[in-house]
């Protein structure tokens, strides 16, 4: 019923519609209409209520609205105004949510990146979303999901903005050498099977500035392009690409075209790198992205290693000079 009321208001956008008209249209009480309006407001819809006139829906520019995103993606979508983190929300509710559920929030109060780092998530300026997946793959294969997400986000950014997007293995997207997006993949399962995977993505879309240590390491699409970027367009493009790549992977069990994207957009291949794992630091050169999406590094000793995880610092990027 809520969706039907919303569709009616969308078709009469900018007009006032009385509660009595809605009551007759949908055959429910005015109290029920009021409750649905309250829920829609909580979901972020700008609905004005005026006595003796009724309800008026106004769509704010670049507002993320679940109803519109569901129509664009064919997926179940939730949009929150504020949340601790979209990954945490999905973990708490994974048992009750369908496969390929997507949760977005206008603001995250405890946004996280890899290795427990915080992620700055100011209200209305970025894209902060997570996807719940239940693929039939092994724990080892789950690593590829991060590469799939990185490829989708990088491709979407360049298509929407024209800005060259590079992937700093395994999970950061860079524009002009600065971080514009990060991916956090969390897995619940056993070595031989997955309960669920949550892929969290944060993109600095229209963030106006960065301060402190972030000033030289992070950027936004707005800062690089010089004009605001549509969050809705970018989200729909990135999500559609992700699910196309993801379904190809779960069907064929290979990265397919994603491998080429990871290679061609790599910010680390051919570069001097430092691999950080706990207290251990090793210096070498990134020489290959394997077919599995792993990073092959050749150390100064001549020894080569294939990495499935780890923190990679690249000479000239992110403070390593």
Short mmCIF file of C-alpha atoms in Angstrom, two decimals:
data_model
loop_
_atom_site.label_atom_id
_atom_site.label_comp_id
_atom_site.label_asym_id
_atom_site.label_seq_id
_atom_site.Cartn_x
_atom_site.Cartn_y
_atom_site.Cartn_z
CA UNK A 1 0.00 0.00 0.00
CA UNK A 2 2.83 2.40 0.87
CA UNK A 3 4.32 1.93 -2.61
CA UNK A 4 0.94 2.64 -4.26
CA UNK A 5 0.52 5.84 -2.26
CA UNK A 6 4.04 6.91 -3.18
CA UNK A 7 3.40 6.26 -6.87
CA UNK A 8 0.22 8.35 -6.69
CA UNK A 9 2.13 11.24 -5.08
CA UNK A 10 4.90 10.95 -7.68
CA UNK A 11 2.30 11.23 -10.44
CA UNK A 12 0.91 14.36 -8.74
CA UNK A 13 4.27 15.81 -7.72
CA UNK A 14 4.08 19.43 -6.55
CA UNK A 15 0.31 19.23 -6.01
CA UNK A 16 -1.56 18.90 -2.71
CA UNK A 17 -3.70 15.78 -2.35
CA UNK A 18 -6.12 15.54 0.56
CA UNK A 19 -6.24 12.60 2.93
CA UNK A 20 -9.87 12.09 1.93
CA UNK A 21 -8.95 11.73 -1.76
CA UNK A 22 -6.27 9.19 -0.84
CA UNK A 23 -8.70 7.35 1.45
CA UNK A 24 -11.21 6.95 -1.37
CA UNK A 25 -8.52 6.08 -3.93
CA UNK A 26 -7.05 3.23 -1.88
CA UNK A 27 -9.96 2.18 0.32
CA UNK A 28 -8.16 2.58 3.65
CA UNK A 29 -8.67 4.84 6.66
CA UNK A 30 -7.17 8.30 6.92
CA UNK A 31 -5.24 7.04 9.94
CA UNK A 32 -3.65 4.40 7.73
CA UNK A 33 -2.80 7.09 5.16
CA UNK A 34 -1.16 9.19 7.90
CA UNK A 35 0.93 6.22 9.07
CA UNK A 36 2.16 5.52 5.54
CA UNK A 37 3.08 9.20 5.13
CA UNK A 38 5.03 9.07 8.39
CA UNK A 39 6.97 6.03 7.14
CA UNK A 40 7.72 7.69 3.80
CA UNK A 41 9.06 10.77 5.58
CA UNK A 42 11.31 8.56 7.71
CA UNK A 43 12.63 7.01 4.49
CA UNK A 44 13.70 10.44 3.29
CA UNK A 45 10.80 11.57 1.12
CA UNK A 46 10.09 15.30 1.36
CA UNK A 47 6.35 15.35 2.11
CA UNK A 48 4.65 18.53 3.29
CA UNK A 49 1.42 18.24 5.30
CA UNK A 50 -0.91 21.27 5.40
CA UNK A 51 -4.30 21.27 7.19
CA UNK A 52 -7.27 21.48 4.80
CA UNK A 53 -4.97 21.01 1.79
CA UNK A 54 -3.40 17.59 2.28
CA UNK A 55 -0.02 16.15 1.32
CA UNK A 56 2.52 17.40 -1.19
CA UNK A 57 5.57 15.45 -2.39
CA UNK A 58 8.66 17.37 -3.45
CA UNK A 59 11.67 15.51 -4.83
CA UNK A 60 14.93 17.13 -3.74
CA UNK A 61 17.78 17.21 -6.22
CA UNK A 62 19.94 14.07 -6.09
CA UNK A 63 17.96 12.52 -3.24
CA UNK A 64 18.44 8.75 -2.99
CA UNK A 65 14.96 7.20 -2.91
CA UNK A 66 14.41 3.48 -2.45
CA UNK A 67 11.36 3.32 -4.73
CA UNK A 68 13.22 4.85 -7.69
CA UNK A 69 16.37 2.80 -7.13
CA UNK A 70 14.37 -0.44 -6.95
CA UNK A 71 12.75 0.38 -10.29
CA UNK A 72 16.17 1.02 -11.85
CA UNK A 73 17.86 -2.10 -10.46
CA UNK A 74 15.15 -4.69 -9.96
CA UNK A 75 16.56 -5.31 -6.46
CA UNK A 76 15.23 -4.76 -2.97
CA UNK A 77 16.68 -1.47 -1.67
CA UNK A 78 16.58 0.29 1.70
CA UNK A 79 17.67 3.90 2.15
CA UNK A 80 18.43 5.26 5.63
CA UNK A 81 19.01 8.86 6.62
CA UNK A 82 21.62 7.95 9.22
CA UNK A 83 23.10 4.66 10.37
CA UNK A 84 26.17 3.34 12.19
CA UNK A 85 27.37 1.57 9.04
CA UNK A 86 25.59 -0.17 6.18
CA UNK A 87 27.78 -3.26 6.63
CA UNK A 88 26.85 -3.50 10.31
CA UNK A 89 23.16 -3.09 9.49
CA UNK A 90 23.24 -5.94 6.98
CA UNK A 91 25.12 -8.19 9.40
CA UNK A 92 22.51 -7.58 12.08
CA UNK A 93 19.66 -8.35 9.68
CA UNK A 94 21.23 -10.85 7.27
CA UNK A 95 18.91 -13.66 8.37
CA UNK A 96 15.81 -11.63 7.46
CA UNK A 97 16.98 -10.04 4.21
CA UNK A 98 16.79 -11.55 0.71
CA UNK A 99 19.80 -12.37 -1.43
CA UNK A 100 21.20 -9.31 -3.26
CA UNK A 101 19.57 -6.89 -0.82
CA UNK A 102 21.09 -3.39 -0.97
CA UNK A 103 21.22 -0.91 1.92
CA UNK A 104 22.25 2.74 1.46
CA UNK A 105 22.55 5.56 3.96
CA UNK A 106 22.83 9.31 3.53
CA UNK A 107 25.21 9.29 6.50
CA UNK A 108 27.32 6.72 8.38
CA UNK A 109 28.33 7.47 11.95
CA UNK A 110 30.76 4.55 12.20
CA UNK A 111 31.80 3.93 8.61
CA UNK A 112 34.71 1.49 8.35
CA UNK A 113 37.38 0.59 5.86
CA UNK A 114 39.77 -2.34 5.77
CA UNK A 115 41.92 -3.09 8.83
CA UNK A 116 39.37 -1.35 11.07
CA UNK A 117 40.10 2.14 9.75
CA UNK A 118 37.33 4.72 9.95
CA UNK A 119 35.71 6.08 6.78
CA UNK A 120 34.53 9.69 6.74
CA UNK A 121 30.85 9.60 5.71
CA UNK A 122 29.32 13.12 5.73
CA UNK A 123 25.60 13.43 5.13
CA UNK A 124 24.39 13.83 1.56
CA UNK A 125 27.86 14.17 0.01
CA UNK A 126 28.80 10.58 -0.78
CA UNK A 127 27.56 7.14 -1.65
CA UNK A 128 27.62 4.66 1.21
CA UNK A 129 26.04 1.31 0.45
CA UNK A 130 26.35 -2.41 1.11
CA UNK A 131 25.13 -5.49 -0.74
CA UNK A 132 24.20 -8.85 0.77
CA UNK A 133 25.24 -11.87 -1.30
CA UNK A 134 24.75 -15.61 -0.86
CA UNK A 135 26.88 -17.20 -3.60
CA UNK A 136 27.69 -20.90 -3.75
CA UNK A 137 31.46 -20.46 -3.62
CA UNK A 138 34.31 -21.38 -1.28
CA UNK A 139 35.96 -19.06 1.21
CA UNK A 140 39.04 -18.86 -1.04
CA UNK A 141 36.92 -17.83 -4.02
CA UNK A 142 35.25 -15.08 -1.97
CA UNK A 143 38.36 -12.89 -2.34
CA UNK A 144 37.41 -12.30 -5.97
CA UNK A 145 34.29 -10.39 -4.90
CA UNK A 146 36.43 -7.42 -3.84
CA UNK A 147 38.05 -7.28 -7.28
CA UNK A 148 34.65 -7.48 -8.96
CA UNK A 149 33.43 -4.54 -6.87
CA UNK A 150 36.59 -2.52 -7.57
CA UNK A 151 36.24 -3.07 -11.32
CA UNK A 152 32.56 -2.06 -11.27
CA UNK A 153 33.16 1.12 -9.26
CA UNK A 154 36.16 2.22 -11.33
CA UNK A 155 34.32 1.66 -14.61
CA UNK A 156 31.21 3.48 -13.35
CA UNK A 157 33.21 6.47 -12.10
CA UNK A 158 34.95 6.98 -15.43
CA UNK A 159 31.76 6.48 -17.47
CA UNK A 160 29.75 8.96 -15.38
CA UNK A 161 32.43 11.62 -14.81
CA UNK A 162 35.04 11.12 -17.52
CA UNK A 163 37.71 11.06 -14.79
CA UNK A 164 40.40 8.35 -15.11
CA UNK A 165 39.87 5.87 -12.27
CA UNK A 166 42.65 3.53 -11.12
CA UNK A 167 42.52 0.53 -8.79
CA UNK A 168 45.04 0.26 -5.95
CA UNK A 169 44.98 -3.43 -5.21
CA UNK A 170 43.01 -4.83 -3.57
CA UNK A 171 40.23 -2.40 -2.66
CA UNK A 172 40.89 1.30 -3.25
CA UNK A 173 39.88 3.46 -6.21
CA UNK A 174 42.10 6.43 -7.01
CA UNK A 175 41.57 9.54 -9.12
CA UNK A 176 44.66 11.66 -9.81
CA UNK A 177 46.58 9.55 -7.30
CA UNK A 178 44.19 10.20 -4.41
CA UNK A 179 41.64 7.87 -2.84
CA UNK A 180 38.07 8.48 -3.93
CA UNK A 181 36.51 5.13 -3.02
CA UNK A 182 37.09 2.16 -0.75
CA UNK A 183 35.60 -1.32 -0.55
CA UNK A 184 35.13 -3.47 2.56
CA UNK A 185 34.19 -7.13 1.98
CA UNK A 186 33.15 -9.21 4.99
CA UNK A 187 32.50 -12.94 4.81
CA UNK A 188 30.56 -15.30 7.07
CA UNK A 189 31.16 -18.98 6.41
CA UNK A 190 33.41 -22.02 6.59
CA UNK A 191 36.39 -22.98 4.36
CA UNK A 192 34.16 -25.10 2.11
CA UNK A 193 31.15 -22.81 1.90
CA UNK A 194 29.75 -19.31 2.41
CA UNK A 195 26.83 -18.27 4.60
CA UNK A 196 26.85 -14.76 3.19
CA UNK A 197 29.13 -12.01 1.91
CA UNK A 198 28.61 -8.31 2.56
CA UNK A 199 30.26 -5.87 0.17
CA UNK A 200 30.44 -2.32 1.49
CA UNK A 201 31.33 0.54 -0.85
CA UNK A 202 32.04 4.17 0.00
CA UNK A 203 32.53 6.80 -2.70
CA UNK A 204 33.46 10.45 -2.09
CA UNK A 205 31.08 11.97 -4.62
CA UNK A 206 30.37 15.61 -3.75
CA UNK A 207 32.50 16.06 -0.63
CA UNK A 208 33.58 19.75 -0.77
CA UNK A 209 36.89 19.47 1.10
CA UNK A 210 39.18 17.31 3.22
CA UNK A 211 41.24 18.40 6.20
CA UNK A 212 44.15 17.10 8.24
CA UNK A 213 45.99 14.04 7.00
CA UNK A 214 43.23 13.29 4.49
CA UNK A 215 43.89 16.49 2.56
CA UNK A 216 46.83 15.02 0.63
CA UNK A 217 45.49 11.46 0.41
CA UNK A 218 41.77 11.70 -0.37
CA UNK A 219 39.67 13.50 -2.94
CA UNK A 220 36.12 13.57 -4.28
CA UNK A 221 34.64 13.44 -7.76
CA UNK A 222 33.35 16.97 -7.23
CA UNK A 223 36.82 18.30 -6.39
CA UNK A 224 38.39 16.61 -9.42
CA UNK A 225 35.64 17.40 -11.92
CA UNK A 226 34.81 20.88 -10.69
CA UNK A 227 31.07 20.25 -10.66
CA UNK A 228 28.57 18.13 -8.76
CA UNK A 229 28.05 14.53 -9.82
CA UNK A 230 24.70 12.70 -9.72
CA UNK A 231 24.86 10.17 -6.91
CA UNK A 232 21.83 8.33 -8.25
CA UNK A 233 23.34 7.90 -11.71
CA UNK A 234 26.66 6.76 -10.28
CA UNK A 235 25.03 4.30 -7.86
CA UNK A 236 22.79 2.72 -10.49
CA UNK A 237 25.71 2.42 -12.94
CA UNK A 238 28.04 0.89 -10.33
CA UNK A 239 25.43 -1.53 -8.94
CA UNK A 240 24.33 -2.73 -12.38
CA UNK A 241 27.95 -3.31 -13.41
CA UNK A 242 28.69 -5.12 -10.17
CA UNK A 243 25.81 -7.55 -10.56
CA UNK A 244 26.65 -8.19 -14.21
CA UNK A 245 30.26 -9.03 -13.30
CA UNK A 246 29.18 -10.96 -10.19
CA UNK A 247 26.64 -13.12 -12.00
CA UNK A 248 29.22 -13.88 -14.68
CA UNK A 249 31.66 -14.99 -11.99
CA UNK A 250 29.19 -17.20 -10.11
CA UNK A 251 28.12 -18.78 -13.40
CA UNK A 252 31.56 -19.33 -14.98
CA UNK A 253 33.71 -19.41 -11.79
CA UNK A 254 36.27 -17.11 -13.46
CA UNK A 255 36.78 -13.34 -13.35
CA UNK A 256 36.40 -13.09 -17.12
CA UNK A 257 36.41 -9.47 -18.31
CA UNK A 258 37.01 -8.27 -14.75
CA UNK A 259 40.61 -9.52 -14.93
CA UNK A 260 41.32 -7.22 -17.88
CA UNK A 261 39.82 -4.26 -16.03
CA UNK A 262 41.93 -4.99 -12.94
CA UNK A 263 45.06 -5.10 -15.11
CA UNK A 264 44.31 -2.09 -17.29
CA UNK A 265 43.22 0.11 -14.40
CA UNK A 266 45.90 -1.03 -11.94
CA UNK A 267 47.67 1.70 -10.00
CA UNK A 268 50.31 -0.74 -8.73
CA UNK A 269 51.54 -2.81 -11.69
CA UNK A 270 55.14 -2.00 -12.57
CA UNK A 271 55.50 0.12 -9.43
CA UNK A 272 57.79 -0.23 -6.44
CA UNK A 273 55.62 -1.28 -3.51
CA UNK A 274 55.85 -2.03 0.18
CA UNK A 275 53.76 -4.94 1.45
CA UNK A 276 52.53 -4.47 5.00
CA UNK A 277 51.29 -7.47 7.00
CA UNK A 278 51.10 -6.84 10.69
CA UNK A 279 54.52 -5.64 11.79
CA UNK A 280 56.22 -7.11 8.70
CA UNK A 281 57.29 -4.84 5.83
CA UNK A 282 58.71 -6.13 2.55
CA UNK A 283 59.73 -4.06 -0.45
CA UNK A 284 59.38 -5.26 -4.02
CA UNK A 285 57.80 -4.64 -7.40
CA UNK A 286 54.22 -5.43 -8.46
CA UNK A 287 54.59 -7.52 -11.62
CA UNK A 288 51.23 -9.19 -12.31
CA UNK A 289 47.53 -9.37 -11.51
CA UNK A 290 46.84 -13.10 -11.80
CA UNK A 291 43.76 -14.63 -13.42
CA UNK A 292 42.41 -15.13 -9.89
CA UNK A 293 42.82 -11.43 -9.10
CA UNK A 294 45.82 -11.96 -6.83
CA UNK A 295 48.88 -9.69 -6.88
CA UNK A 296 52.27 -11.13 -7.81
CA UNK A 297 55.22 -9.29 -6.28
CA UNK A 298 58.93 -9.71 -7.01
CA UNK A 299 61.09 -8.83 -4.02
CA UNK A 300 64.60 -7.36 -4.10
CA UNK A 301 66.01 -10.83 -3.43
CA UNK A 302 64.46 -12.08 -6.68
CA UNK A 303 61.88 -14.14 -4.80
CA UNK A 304 58.31 -13.90 -6.10
CA UNK A 305 55.12 -14.17 -4.06
CA UNK A 306 51.44 -14.23 -4.99
CA UNK A 307 49.36 -12.24 -2.51
CA UNK A 308 45.68 -12.83 -1.85
CA UNK A 309 45.49 -10.11 0.78
CA UNK A 310 47.61 -7.51 2.50
CA UNK A 311 48.17 -3.78 2.64
CA UNK A 312 50.06 -2.43 -0.37
CA UNK A 313 51.81 0.94 -0.25
CA UNK A 314 52.88 2.24 -3.65
CA UNK A 315 55.85 4.55 -4.25
CA UNK A 316 54.47 8.01 -4.97
CA UNK A 317 50.93 7.16 -3.84
CA UNK A 318 49.44 7.57 -0.38
CA UNK A 319 52.56 8.91 1.25
CA UNK A 320 55.21 6.37 0.19
CA UNK A 321 57.95 8.36 -1.56
#
